[in-house]
mmCIF file of the C-alpha atoms, coordinates in Angstrom:
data_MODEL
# 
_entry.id   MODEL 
# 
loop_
_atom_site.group_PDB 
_atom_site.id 
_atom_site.type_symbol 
_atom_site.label_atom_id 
_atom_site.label_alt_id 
_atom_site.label_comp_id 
_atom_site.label_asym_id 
_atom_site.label_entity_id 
_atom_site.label_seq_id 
_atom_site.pdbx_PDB_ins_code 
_atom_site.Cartn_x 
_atom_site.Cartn_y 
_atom_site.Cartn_z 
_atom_site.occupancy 
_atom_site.B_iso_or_equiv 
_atom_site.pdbx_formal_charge 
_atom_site.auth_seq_id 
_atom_site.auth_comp_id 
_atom_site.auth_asym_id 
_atom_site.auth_atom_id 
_atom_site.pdbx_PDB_model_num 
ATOM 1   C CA . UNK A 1 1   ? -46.509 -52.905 176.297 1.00 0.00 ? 1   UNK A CA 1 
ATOM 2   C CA . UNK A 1 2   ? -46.577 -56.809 175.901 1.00 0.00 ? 2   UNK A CA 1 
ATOM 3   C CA . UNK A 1 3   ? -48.505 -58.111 172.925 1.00 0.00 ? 3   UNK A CA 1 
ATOM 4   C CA . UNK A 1 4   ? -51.203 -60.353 173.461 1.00 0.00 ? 4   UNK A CA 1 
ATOM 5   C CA . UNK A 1 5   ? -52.020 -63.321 170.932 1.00 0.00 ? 5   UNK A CA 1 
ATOM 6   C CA . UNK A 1 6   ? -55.957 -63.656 170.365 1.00 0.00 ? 6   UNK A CA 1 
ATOM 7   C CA . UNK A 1 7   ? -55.891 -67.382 172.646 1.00 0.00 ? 7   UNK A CA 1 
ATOM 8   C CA . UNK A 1 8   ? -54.509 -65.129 175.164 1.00 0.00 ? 8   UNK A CA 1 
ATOM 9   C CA . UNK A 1 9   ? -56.845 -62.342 175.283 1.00 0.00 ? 9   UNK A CA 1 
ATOM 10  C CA . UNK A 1 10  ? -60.172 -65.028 174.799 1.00 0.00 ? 10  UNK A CA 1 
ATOM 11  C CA . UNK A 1 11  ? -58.376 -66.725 178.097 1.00 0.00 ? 11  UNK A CA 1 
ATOM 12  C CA . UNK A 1 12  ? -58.786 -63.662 179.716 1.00 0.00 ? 12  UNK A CA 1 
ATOM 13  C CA . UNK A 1 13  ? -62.441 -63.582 179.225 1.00 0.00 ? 13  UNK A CA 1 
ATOM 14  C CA . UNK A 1 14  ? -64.563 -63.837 182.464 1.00 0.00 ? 14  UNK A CA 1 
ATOM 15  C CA . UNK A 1 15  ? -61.476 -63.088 184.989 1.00 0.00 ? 15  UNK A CA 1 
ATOM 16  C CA . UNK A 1 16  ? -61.921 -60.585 187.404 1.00 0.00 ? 16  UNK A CA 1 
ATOM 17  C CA . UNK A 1 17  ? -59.195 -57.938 188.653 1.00 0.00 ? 17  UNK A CA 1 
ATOM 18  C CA . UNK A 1 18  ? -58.964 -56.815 192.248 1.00 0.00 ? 18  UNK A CA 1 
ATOM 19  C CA . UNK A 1 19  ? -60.406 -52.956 192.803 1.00 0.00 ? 19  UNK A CA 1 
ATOM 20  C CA . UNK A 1 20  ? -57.857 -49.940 193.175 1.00 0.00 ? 20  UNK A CA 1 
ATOM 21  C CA . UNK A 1 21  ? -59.243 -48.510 196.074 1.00 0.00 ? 21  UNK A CA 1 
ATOM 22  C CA . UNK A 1 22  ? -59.626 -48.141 200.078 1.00 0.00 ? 22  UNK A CA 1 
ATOM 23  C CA . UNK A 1 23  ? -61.645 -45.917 202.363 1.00 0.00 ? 23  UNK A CA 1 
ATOM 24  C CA . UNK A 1 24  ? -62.342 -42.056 202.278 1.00 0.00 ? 24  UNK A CA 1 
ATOM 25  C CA . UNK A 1 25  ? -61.179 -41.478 198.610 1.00 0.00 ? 25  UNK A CA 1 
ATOM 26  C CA . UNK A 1 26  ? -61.874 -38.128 197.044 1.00 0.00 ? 26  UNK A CA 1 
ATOM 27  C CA . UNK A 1 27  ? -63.217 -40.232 193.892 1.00 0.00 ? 27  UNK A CA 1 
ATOM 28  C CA . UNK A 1 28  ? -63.930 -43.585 193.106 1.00 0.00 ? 28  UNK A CA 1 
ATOM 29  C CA . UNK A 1 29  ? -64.118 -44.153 189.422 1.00 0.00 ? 29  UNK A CA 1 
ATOM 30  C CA . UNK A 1 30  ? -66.254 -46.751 188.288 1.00 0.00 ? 30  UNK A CA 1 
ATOM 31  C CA . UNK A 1 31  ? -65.699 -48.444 184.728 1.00 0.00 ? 31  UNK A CA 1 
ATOM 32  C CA . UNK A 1 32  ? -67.999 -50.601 183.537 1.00 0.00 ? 32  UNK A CA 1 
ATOM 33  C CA . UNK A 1 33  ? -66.125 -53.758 183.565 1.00 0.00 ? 33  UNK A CA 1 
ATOM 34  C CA . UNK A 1 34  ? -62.899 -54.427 182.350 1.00 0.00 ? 34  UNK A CA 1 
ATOM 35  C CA . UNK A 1 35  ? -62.271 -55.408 178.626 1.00 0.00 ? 35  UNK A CA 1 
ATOM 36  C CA . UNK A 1 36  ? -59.815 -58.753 177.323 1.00 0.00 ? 36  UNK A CA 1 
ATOM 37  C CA . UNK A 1 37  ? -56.974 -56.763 177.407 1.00 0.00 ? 37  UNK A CA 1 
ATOM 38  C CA . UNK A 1 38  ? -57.536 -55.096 181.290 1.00 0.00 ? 38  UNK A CA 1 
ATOM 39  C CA . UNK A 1 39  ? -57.892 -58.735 182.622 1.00 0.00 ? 39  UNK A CA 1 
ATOM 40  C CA . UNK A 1 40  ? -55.057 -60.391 180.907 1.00 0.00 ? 40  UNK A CA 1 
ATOM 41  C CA . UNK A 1 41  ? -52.640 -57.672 181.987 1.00 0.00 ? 41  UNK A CA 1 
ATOM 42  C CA . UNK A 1 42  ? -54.455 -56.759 185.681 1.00 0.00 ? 42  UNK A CA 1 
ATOM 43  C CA . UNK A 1 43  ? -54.749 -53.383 184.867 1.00 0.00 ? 43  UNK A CA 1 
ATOM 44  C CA . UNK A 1 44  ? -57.855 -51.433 185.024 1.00 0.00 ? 44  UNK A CA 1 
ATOM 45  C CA . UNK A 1 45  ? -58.387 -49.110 181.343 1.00 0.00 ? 45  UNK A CA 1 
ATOM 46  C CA . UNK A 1 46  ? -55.286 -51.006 180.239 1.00 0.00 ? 46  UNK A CA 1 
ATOM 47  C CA . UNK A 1 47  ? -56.532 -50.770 176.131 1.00 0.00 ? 47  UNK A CA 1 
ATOM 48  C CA . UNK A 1 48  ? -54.376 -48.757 174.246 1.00 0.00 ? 48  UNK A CA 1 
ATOM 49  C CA . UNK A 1 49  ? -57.234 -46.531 172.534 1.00 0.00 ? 49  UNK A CA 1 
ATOM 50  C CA . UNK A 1 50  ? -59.037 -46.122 176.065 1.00 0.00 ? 50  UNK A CA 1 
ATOM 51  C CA . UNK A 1 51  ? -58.892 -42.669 176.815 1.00 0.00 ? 51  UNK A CA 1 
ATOM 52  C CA . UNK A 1 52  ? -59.161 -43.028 180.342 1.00 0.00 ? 52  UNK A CA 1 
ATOM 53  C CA . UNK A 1 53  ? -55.447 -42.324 181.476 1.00 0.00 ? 53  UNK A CA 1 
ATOM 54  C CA . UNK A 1 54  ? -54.826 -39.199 179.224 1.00 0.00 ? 54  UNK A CA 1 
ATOM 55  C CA . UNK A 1 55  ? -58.299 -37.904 180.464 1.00 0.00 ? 55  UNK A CA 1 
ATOM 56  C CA . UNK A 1 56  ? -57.251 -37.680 183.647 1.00 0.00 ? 56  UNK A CA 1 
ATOM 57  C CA . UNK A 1 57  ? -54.193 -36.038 183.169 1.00 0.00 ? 57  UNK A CA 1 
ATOM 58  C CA . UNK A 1 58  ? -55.546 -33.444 180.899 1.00 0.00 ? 58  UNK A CA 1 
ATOM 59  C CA . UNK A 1 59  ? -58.175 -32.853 183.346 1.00 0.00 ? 59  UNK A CA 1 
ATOM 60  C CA . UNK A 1 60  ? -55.850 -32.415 186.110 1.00 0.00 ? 60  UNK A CA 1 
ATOM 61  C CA . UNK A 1 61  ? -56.547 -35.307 188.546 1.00 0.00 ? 61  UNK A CA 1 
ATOM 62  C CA . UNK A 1 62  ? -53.071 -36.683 188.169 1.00 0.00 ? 62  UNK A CA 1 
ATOM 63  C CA . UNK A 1 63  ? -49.247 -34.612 187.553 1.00 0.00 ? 63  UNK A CA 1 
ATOM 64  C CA . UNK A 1 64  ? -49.060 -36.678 184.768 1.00 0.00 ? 64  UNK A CA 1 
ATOM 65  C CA . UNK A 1 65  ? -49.918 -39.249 181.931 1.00 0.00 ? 65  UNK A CA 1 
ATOM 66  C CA . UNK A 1 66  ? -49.766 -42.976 183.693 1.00 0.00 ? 66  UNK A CA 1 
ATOM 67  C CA . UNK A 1 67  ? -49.953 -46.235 182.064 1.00 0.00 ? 67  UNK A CA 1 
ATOM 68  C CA . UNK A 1 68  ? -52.209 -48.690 183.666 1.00 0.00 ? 68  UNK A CA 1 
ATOM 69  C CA . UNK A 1 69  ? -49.399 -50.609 185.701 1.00 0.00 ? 69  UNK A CA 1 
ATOM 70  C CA . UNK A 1 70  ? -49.356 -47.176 187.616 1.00 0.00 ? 70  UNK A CA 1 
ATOM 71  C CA . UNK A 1 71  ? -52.500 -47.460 188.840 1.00 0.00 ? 71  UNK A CA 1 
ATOM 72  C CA . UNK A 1 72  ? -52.511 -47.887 192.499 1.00 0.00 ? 72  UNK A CA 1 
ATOM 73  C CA . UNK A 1 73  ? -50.421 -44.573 192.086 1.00 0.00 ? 73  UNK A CA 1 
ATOM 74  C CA . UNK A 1 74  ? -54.138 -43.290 192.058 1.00 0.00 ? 74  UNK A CA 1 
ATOM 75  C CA . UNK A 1 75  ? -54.641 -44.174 195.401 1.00 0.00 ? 75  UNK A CA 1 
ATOM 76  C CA . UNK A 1 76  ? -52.034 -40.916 196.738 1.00 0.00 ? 76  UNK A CA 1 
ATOM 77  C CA . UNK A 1 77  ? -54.255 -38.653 194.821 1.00 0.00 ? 77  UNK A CA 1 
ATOM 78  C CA . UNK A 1 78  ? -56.973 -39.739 196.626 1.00 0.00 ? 78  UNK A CA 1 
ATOM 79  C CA . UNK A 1 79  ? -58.562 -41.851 193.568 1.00 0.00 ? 79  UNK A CA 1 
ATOM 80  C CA . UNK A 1 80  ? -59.536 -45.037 192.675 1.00 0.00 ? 80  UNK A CA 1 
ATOM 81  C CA . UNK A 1 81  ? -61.277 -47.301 190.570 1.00 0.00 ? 81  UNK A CA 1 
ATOM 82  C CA . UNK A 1 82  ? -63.784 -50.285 190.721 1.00 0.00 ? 82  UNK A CA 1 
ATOM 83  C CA . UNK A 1 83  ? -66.357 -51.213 187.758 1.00 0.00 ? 83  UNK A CA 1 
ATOM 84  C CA . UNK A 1 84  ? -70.340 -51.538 188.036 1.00 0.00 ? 84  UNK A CA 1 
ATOM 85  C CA . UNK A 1 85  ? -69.476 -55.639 186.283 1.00 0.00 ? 85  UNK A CA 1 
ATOM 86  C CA . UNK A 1 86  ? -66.626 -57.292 187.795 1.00 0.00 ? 86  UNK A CA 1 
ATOM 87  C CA . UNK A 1 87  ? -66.255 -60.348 185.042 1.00 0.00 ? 87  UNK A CA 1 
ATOM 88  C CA . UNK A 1 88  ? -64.342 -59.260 181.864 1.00 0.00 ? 88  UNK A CA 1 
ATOM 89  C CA . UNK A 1 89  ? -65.513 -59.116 178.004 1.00 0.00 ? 89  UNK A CA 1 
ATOM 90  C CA . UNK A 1 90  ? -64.621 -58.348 175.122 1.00 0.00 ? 90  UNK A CA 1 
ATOM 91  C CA . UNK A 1 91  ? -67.408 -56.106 174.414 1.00 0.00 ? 91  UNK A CA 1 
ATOM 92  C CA . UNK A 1 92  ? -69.913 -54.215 176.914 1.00 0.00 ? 92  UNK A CA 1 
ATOM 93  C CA . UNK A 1 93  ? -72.639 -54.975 174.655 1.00 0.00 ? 93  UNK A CA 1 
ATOM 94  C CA . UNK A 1 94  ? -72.060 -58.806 175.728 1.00 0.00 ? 94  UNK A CA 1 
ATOM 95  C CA . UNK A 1 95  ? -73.624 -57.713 179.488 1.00 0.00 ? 95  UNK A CA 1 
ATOM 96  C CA . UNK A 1 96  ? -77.098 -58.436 179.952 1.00 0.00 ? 96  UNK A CA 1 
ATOM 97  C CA . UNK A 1 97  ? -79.338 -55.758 182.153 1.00 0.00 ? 97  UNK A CA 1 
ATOM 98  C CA . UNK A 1 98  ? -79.592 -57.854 184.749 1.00 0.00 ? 98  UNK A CA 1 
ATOM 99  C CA . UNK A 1 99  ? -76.039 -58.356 185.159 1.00 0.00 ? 99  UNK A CA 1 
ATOM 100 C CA . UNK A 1 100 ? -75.917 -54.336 185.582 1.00 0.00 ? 100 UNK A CA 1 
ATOM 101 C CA . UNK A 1 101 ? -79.094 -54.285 187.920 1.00 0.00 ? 101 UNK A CA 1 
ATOM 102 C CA . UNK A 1 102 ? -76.440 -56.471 189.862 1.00 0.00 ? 102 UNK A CA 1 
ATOM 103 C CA . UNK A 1 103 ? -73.747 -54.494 189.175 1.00 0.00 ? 103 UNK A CA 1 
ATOM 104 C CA . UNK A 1 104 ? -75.089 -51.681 190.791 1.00 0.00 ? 104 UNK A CA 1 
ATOM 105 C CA . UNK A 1 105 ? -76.887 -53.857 193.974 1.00 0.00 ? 105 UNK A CA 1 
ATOM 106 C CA . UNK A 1 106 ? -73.310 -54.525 194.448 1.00 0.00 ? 106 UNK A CA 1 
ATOM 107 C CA . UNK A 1 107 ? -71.677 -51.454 193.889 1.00 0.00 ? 107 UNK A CA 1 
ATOM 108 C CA . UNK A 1 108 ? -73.744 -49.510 196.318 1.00 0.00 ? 108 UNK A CA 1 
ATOM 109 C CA . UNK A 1 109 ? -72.483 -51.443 199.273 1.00 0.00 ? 109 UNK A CA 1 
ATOM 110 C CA . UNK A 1 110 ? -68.986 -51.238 197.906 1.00 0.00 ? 110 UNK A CA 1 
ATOM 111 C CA . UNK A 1 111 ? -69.672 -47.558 197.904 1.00 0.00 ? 111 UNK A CA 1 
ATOM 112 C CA . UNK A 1 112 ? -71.337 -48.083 201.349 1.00 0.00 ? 112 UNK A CA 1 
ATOM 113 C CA . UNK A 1 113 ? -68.474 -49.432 202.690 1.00 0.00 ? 113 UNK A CA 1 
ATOM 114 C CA . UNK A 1 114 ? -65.670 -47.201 201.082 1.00 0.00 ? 114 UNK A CA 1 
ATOM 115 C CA . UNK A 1 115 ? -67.410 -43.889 201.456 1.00 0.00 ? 115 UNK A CA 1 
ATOM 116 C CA . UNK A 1 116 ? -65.298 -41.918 198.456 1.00 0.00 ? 116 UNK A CA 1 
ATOM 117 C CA . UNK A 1 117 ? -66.650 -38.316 198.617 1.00 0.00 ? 117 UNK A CA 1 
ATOM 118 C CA . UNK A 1 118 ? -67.745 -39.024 194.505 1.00 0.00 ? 118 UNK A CA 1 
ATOM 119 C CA . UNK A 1 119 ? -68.715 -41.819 192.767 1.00 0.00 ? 119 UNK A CA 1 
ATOM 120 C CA . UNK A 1 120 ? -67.861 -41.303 189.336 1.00 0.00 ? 120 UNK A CA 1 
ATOM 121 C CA . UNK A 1 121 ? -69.484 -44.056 186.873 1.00 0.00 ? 121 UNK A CA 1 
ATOM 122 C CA . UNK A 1 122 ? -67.713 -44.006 183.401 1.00 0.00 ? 122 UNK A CA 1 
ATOM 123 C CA . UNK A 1 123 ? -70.477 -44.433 181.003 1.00 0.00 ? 123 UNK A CA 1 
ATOM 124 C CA . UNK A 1 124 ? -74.041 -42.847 180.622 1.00 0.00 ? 124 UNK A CA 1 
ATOM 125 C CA . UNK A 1 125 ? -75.179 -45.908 179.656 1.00 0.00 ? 125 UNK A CA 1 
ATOM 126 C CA . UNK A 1 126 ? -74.003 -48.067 182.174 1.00 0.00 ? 126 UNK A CA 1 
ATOM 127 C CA . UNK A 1 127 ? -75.277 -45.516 184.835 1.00 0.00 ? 127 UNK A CA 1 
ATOM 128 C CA . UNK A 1 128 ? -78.666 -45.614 183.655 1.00 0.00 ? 128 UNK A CA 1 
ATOM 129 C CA . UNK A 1 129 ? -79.195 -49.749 183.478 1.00 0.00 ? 129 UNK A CA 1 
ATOM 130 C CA . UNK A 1 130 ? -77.045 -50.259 186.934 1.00 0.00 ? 130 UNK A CA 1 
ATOM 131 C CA . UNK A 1 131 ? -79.283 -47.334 188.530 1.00 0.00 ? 131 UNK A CA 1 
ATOM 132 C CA . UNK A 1 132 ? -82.489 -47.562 186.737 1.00 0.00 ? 132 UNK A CA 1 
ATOM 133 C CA . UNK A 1 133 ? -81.938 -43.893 185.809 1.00 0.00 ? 133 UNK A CA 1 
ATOM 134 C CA . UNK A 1 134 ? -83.294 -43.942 182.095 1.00 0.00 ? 134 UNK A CA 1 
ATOM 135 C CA . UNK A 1 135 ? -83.269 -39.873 181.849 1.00 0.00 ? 135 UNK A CA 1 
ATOM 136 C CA . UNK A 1 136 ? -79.917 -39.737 183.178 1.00 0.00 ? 136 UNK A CA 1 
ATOM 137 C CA . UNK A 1 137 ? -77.494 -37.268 181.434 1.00 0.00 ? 137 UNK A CA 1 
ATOM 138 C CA . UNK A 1 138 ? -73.880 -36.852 181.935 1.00 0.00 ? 138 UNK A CA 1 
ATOM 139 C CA . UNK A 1 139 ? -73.024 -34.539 184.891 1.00 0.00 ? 139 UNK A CA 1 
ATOM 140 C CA . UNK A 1 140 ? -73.739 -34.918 188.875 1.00 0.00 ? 140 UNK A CA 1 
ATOM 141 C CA . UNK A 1 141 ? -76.669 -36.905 189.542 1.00 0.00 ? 141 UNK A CA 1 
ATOM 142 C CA . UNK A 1 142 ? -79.772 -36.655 192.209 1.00 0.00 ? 142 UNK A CA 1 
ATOM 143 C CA . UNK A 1 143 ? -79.170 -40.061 193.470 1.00 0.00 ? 143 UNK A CA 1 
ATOM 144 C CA . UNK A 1 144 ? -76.553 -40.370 196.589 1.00 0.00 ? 144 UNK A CA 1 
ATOM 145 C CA . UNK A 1 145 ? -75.765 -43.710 197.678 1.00 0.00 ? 145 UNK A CA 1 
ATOM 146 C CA . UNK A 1 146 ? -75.587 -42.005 201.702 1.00 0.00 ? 146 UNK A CA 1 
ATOM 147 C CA . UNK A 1 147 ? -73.005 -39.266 201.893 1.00 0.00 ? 147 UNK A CA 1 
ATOM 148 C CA . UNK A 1 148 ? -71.825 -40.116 198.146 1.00 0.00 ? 148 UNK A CA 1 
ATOM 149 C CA . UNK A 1 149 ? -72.372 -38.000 195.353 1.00 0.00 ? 149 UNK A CA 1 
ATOM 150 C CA . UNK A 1 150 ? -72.520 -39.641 191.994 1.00 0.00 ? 150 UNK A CA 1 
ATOM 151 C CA . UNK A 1 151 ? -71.563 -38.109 188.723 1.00 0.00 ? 151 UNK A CA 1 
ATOM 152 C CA . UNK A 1 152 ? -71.941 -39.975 185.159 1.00 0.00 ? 152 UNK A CA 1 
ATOM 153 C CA . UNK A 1 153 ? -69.440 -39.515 182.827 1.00 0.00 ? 153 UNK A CA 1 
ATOM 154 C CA . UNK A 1 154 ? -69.059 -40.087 179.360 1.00 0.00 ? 154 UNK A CA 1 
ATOM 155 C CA . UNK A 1 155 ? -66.938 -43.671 178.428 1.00 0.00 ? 155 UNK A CA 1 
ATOM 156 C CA . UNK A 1 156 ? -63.443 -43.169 177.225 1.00 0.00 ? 156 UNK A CA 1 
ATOM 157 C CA . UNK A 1 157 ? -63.304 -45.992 174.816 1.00 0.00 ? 157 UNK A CA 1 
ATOM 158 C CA . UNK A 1 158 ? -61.768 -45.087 171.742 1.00 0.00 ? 158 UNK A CA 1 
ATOM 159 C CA . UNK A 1 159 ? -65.350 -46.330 170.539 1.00 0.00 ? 159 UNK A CA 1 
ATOM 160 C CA . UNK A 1 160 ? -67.034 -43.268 171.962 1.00 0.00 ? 160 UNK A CA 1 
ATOM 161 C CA . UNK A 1 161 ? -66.869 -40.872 169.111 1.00 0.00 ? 161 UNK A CA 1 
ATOM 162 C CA . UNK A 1 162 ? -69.262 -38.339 170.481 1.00 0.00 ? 162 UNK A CA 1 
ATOM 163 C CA . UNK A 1 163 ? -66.737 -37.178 172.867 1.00 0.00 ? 163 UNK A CA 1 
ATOM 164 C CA . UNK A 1 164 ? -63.775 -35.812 171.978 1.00 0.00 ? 164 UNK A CA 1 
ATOM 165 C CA . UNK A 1 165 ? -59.905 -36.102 174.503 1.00 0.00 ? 165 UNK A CA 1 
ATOM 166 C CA . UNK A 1 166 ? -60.693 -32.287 175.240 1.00 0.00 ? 166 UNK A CA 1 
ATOM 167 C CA . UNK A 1 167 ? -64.316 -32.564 176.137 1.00 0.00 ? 167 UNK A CA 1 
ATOM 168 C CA . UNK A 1 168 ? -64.138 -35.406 177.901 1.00 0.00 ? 168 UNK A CA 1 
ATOM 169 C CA . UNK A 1 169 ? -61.321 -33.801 180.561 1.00 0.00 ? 169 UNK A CA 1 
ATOM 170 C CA . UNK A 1 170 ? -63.506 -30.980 180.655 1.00 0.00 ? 170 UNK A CA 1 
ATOM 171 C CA . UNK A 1 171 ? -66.206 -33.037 181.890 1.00 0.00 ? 171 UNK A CA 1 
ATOM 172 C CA . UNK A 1 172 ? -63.709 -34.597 184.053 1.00 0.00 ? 172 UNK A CA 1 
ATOM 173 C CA . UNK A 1 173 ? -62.759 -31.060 185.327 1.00 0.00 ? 173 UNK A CA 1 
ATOM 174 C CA . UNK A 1 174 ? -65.969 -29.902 186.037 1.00 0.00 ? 174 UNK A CA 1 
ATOM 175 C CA . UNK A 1 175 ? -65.795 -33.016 188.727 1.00 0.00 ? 175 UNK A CA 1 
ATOM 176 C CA . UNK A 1 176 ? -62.463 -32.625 189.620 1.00 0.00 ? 176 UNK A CA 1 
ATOM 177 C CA . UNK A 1 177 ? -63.278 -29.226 190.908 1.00 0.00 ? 177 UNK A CA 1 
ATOM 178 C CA . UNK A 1 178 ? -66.748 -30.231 192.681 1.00 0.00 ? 178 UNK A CA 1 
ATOM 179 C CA . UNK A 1 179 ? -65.294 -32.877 194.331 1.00 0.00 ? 179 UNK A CA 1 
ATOM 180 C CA . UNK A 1 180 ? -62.460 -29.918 195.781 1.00 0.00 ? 180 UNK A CA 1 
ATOM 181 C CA . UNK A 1 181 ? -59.454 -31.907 194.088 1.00 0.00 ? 181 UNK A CA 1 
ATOM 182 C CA . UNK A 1 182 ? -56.918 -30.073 193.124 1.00 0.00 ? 182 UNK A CA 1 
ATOM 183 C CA . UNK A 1 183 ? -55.438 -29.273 189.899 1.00 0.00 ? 183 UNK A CA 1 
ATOM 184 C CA . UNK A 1 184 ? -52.585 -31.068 189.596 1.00 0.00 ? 184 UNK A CA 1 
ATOM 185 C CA . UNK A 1 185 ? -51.857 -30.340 185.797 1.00 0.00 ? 185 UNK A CA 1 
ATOM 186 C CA . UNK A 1 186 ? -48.204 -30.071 184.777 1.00 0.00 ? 186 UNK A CA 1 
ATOM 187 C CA . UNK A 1 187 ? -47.083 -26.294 185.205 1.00 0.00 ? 187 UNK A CA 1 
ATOM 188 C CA . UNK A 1 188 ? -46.110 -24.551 182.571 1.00 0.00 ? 188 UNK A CA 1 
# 
């Protein structure tokens, strides 16, 4: 993995990296936007505590672990990823709620336009502002944006210390198999 001085990362700040996606997909994961080091290397969940990658390899979605330069790999498994914030922080706490109101304005004609069977928006948190969903627990939601189902999961930062690697694939699971993926964990 290339090192990044601090300059470099604080350069990266504000950039925006192009969407992993295209029409149809099974699931179309939705970060919340991309951190320093995701924009100065292009690569969505590119942090080397996020949990994002080994999450969905433990939960079956993909054969096995891949690094963030794999990504558009995601699109053969039907998969993909997008964020509710397209400009890139250092922090999600540096967001204001209006930029997520936005966020989700936006992201409901992305997910107009794409039509993934799931939307699946990584972060409680980031559900509830983008969605005005204040009550909103992780799981499938009510809200549809047309034919889309949305289900909120919990973030993988290696901030998130309520969820562990194992429960958060087995919330991923629980969507993997509603959304009729299948399980493409390594055999034994």
């Amino acid at each position: 993995m290339t090192r990044f001085t601090p300059q470099q990362l604080e350069a990266a700040r504000d950039r925006v990296i192009p969407d992993v996606a295209s029409g149809g997909l099974s699931v179309l994961f939705c970060g919340i936007n991309p951190g320093l080091m995701s924009a100065a290397t292009g690569h969505h969940f590119a942090r080397p505590g996020n949990r994002f990658w080994p999450v969905l390899e433990r939960s079956g979605f993909t054969p096995r672990l891949l690094n963030p330069a794999e990504q558009e790999d995601l699109l053969s498994y039907g998969l993909g990823i997008t964020n509710v914030v397209a400009r890139a922080t250092a922090r999600a706490d540096e967001l204001s709620d209006e930029e997520f109101r936005e966020g989700g304005r936006l992201l409901t004609r992305r997910v107009e336009r794409l039509r993934p069977r799931w939307l699946a928006v990584v972060g409680i948190t980031a559900y509830r502002t983008a969605f005005g969903e204040r009550r909103a627990v992780v799981g499938p939601q009510e809200r549809t944006i047309g034919a889309t189902r949305i289900w909120a999961l919990p973030n993988p930062s290696g901030l998130n210390a309520h969820w562990t690697l194992q429960t958060m694939a087995e919330e991923f699971s629980r969507l993997r198999e509603a959304a009729g993926v299948p399980d493409r964990g390594a055999q034994p």
